[in-house]
Amino acid sequence: MVGRPLDLDAVWAFILIADHGSFTRAAEAMQTTQAAISLKLKRLEDRLGCRLVERTPRHVQLSARGLAFLEHARSLRVVHDRALTALSGARQRLTIGISEHVAGPELPALIARMNAQDPRLLMEIRIGSSGDLLQSYDRRELDAAIVRLHAGRDDGEMIAEERFGWFAAPHWQYRSDEPLPVATLAEPCGVRVMAGQSLDAAGIAWTEIFVGGGVAAVAAAVTAGLGVAALSPRMLPLGAVDVGDRLGLPPLPRLPILIHSRQPEGRPRDALATLSAAFRSAVRG
């Protein structure tokens, strides 16, 4: 005998805890309280007869049984959502802008994850600079924007902080009697500004050797051996190496990734929560 069915809200709370690594963020995604999330999880654990989540003062992580149950929980959620939308011909649209320096090689997998969660959600994703995307968001052309921290803005929610380093091709040799050749993105770009300010503060002479219209172009310049570039490890071209310590270059600060959203309801809200959690996991590596 199988027994009574699982509480789907409790299953969804468990998935959000796993994705966000936080009871607080799971509560925000469900628009409820942390106490309510804890109660839902306890109800699910009691029903399954095992502990799914281990909590420490600093971390929230899944137990071995929680990891084993997570895949089944996701499958249950997908089947449930498909059943709800099977008879509805209408598609909800979600338009998201993602910064060029944030959208990494994981983007196809993240889109697939959102689609698996809600196949009937029509997604439109635009890639651009943080500044341009925020202007589009302010004009209400975007439902959400995932960008780097932008000067003068304090209305975003931080998803993660990403580290950066100085990278070059393994065969590239620096001539110490010349300014450091740097490959950058075109203005406006927060990473470009950060790199320049860090070098100036360290008293290191530098010059732009290449200006790219996208991260892929900058990565190509690095691979070609034109110079160094400030990149996050997620964005590295094949074979690039960190040359910061060897050249005595200044350490680069971590840069926040933020989501600006008007808190849509229903399926779009759930999709954004999934995307935010997926980016957080990708940045953590």
Coordinates of C-alpha atoms in Angstrom, one line a residue, residues 38-160:
S38 CA 10.4 24.8 7.8
L39 CA 7.0 23.4 8.6
K40 CA 6.5 22.2 5.0
L41 CA 9.8 20.5 5.0
K42 CA 9.1 18.8 8.3
R43 CA 5.8 17.6 7.0
L44 CA 7.5 16.1 3.9
E45 CA 10.3 14.5 6.0
D46 CA 7.7 13.0 8.4
R47 CA 5.8 11.6 5.4
L48 CA 8.9 10.1 3.8
G49 CA 10.3 8.9 7.2
C50 CA 13.8 10.3 6.6
R51 CA 15.8 13.6 7.0
L52 CA 16.1 15.4 3.7
V53 CA 18.1 18.5 4.7
E54 CA 21.0 19.0 7.1
R55 CA 21.3 22.4 8.7
T56 CA 24.4 23.9 10.2
P57 CA 25.0 27.4 11.5
R58 CA 26.6 28.4 8.2
H59 CA 25.2 26.0 5.6
V60 CA 22.1 24.3 4.4
Q61 CA 22.8 21.1 2.4
L62 CA 20.9 18.0 1.4
S63 CA 21.4 14.7 3.2
A64 CA 22.2 11.6 1.1
R65 CA 18.5 10.7 1.0
G66 CA 17.6 14.3 0.2
L67 CA 20.0 14.1 -2.9
A68 CA 18.4 10.8 -3.9
F69 CA 14.9 12.3 -3.6
L70 CA 15.6 15.6 -5.4
E71 CA 15.4 14.1 -8.9
H72 CA 12.1 12.5 -8.1
A73 CA 10.8 15.7 -6.6
R74 CA 11.7 17.6 -9.8
S75 CA 10.0 15.0 -11.9
L76 CA 6.9 15.2 -9.8
R77 CA 6.8 19.0 -10.1
V78 CA 7.2 18.8 -13.9
V79 CA 4.4 16.3 -14.3
H80 CA 2.1 18.3 -12.0
D81 CA 2.7 21.6 -14.0
R82 CA 2.1 19.8 -17.3
A83 CA -1.1 18.4 -16.0
L84 CA -2.3 21.9 -15.0
T85 CA -1.5 23.5 -18.4
A86 CA -2.5 20.6 -20.6
L87 CA -5.9 22.0 -21.4
S88 CA -4.9 25.6 -21.6
G89 CA -3.9 26.9 -25.0
A90 CA -2.5 30.2 -23.7
R91 CA 1.2 30.6 -23.2
Q92 CA 2.6 33.1 -20.7
R93 CA 5.5 35.1 -21.9
L94 CA 8.6 35.9 -19.9
T95 CA 11.1 38.4 -21.3
I96 CA 14.5 38.3 -19.6
G97 CA 17.6 40.3 -20.2
I98 CA 21.0 38.8 -19.2
S99 CA 24.2 40.7 -19.1
E100 CA 27.0 39.7 -21.6
H101 CA 29.4 39.1 -18.7
V102 CA 26.8 37.0 -16.8
A103 CA 25.5 34.7 -19.5
G104 CA 28.1 32.0 -19.6
P105 CA 28.5 28.6 -21.3
E106 CA 25.9 27.2 -18.8
L107 CA 23.1 29.3 -20.4
P108 CA 21.8 26.5 -22.7
A109 CA 21.5 24.1 -19.7
L110 CA 19.8 26.8 -17.7
I111 CA 17.2 27.4 -20.5
A112 CA 16.6 23.7 -20.7
R113 CA 16.0 23.5 -17.0
M114 CA 13.5 26.3 -17.2
N115 CA 11.7 24.7 -20.1
A116 CA 11.6 21.4 -18.3
Q117 CA 9.9 23.0 -15.4
D118 CA 7.3 24.7 -17.5
P119 CA 7.2 23.7 -21.2
R120 CA 4.3 26.1 -21.9
L121 CA 6.2 29.2 -20.8
L122 CA 7.2 31.3 -23.8
M123 CA 10.7 32.6 -22.9
E124 CA 12.4 35.5 -24.7
I125 CA 16.0 36.1 -23.6
R126 CA 18.1 39.1 -24.7
I127 CA 21.8 39.4 -24.2
G128 CA 23.4 42.8 -23.9
S129 CA 25.4 45.2 -21.6
S130 CA 24.1 45.7 -18.0
G131 CA 23.5 49.4 -18.7
D132 CA 21.4 48.8 -21.9
L133 CA 19.4 46.0 -20.3
L134 CA 18.6 48.1 -17.2
Q135 CA 17.4 50.9 -19.5
S136 CA 15.1 48.4 -21.3
Y137 CA 13.9 47.1 -17.9
D138 CA 13.1 50.6 -16.8
R139 CA 11.1 51.1 -20.0
R140 CA 9.2 47.9 -19.1
E141 CA 10.5 46.1 -22.2
L142 CA 11.8 43.3 -19.9
D143 CA 10.1 41.4 -17.1
A144 CA 13.5 40.9 -15.4
A145 CA 17.2 41.7 -15.9
I146 CA 20.1 39.7 -14.6
V147 CA 23.1 42.0 -14.6
R148 CA 26.3 43.1 -12.9
L149 CA 26.1 45.8 -10.1
H150 CA 25.5 49.1 -11.9
A151 CA 26.4 52.5 -10.5
G152 CA 23.5 54.4 -9.0
R153 CA 21.2 51.4 -8.7
D154 CA 20.1 49.8 -5.4
D155 CA 16.9 48.0 -6.5
G156 CA 18.2 44.6 -7.5
E157 CA 18.5 41.4 -5.5
M158 CA 21.9 39.9 -5.3
I159 CA 22.1 36.3 -6.7
A160 CA 25.8 35.7 -6.2

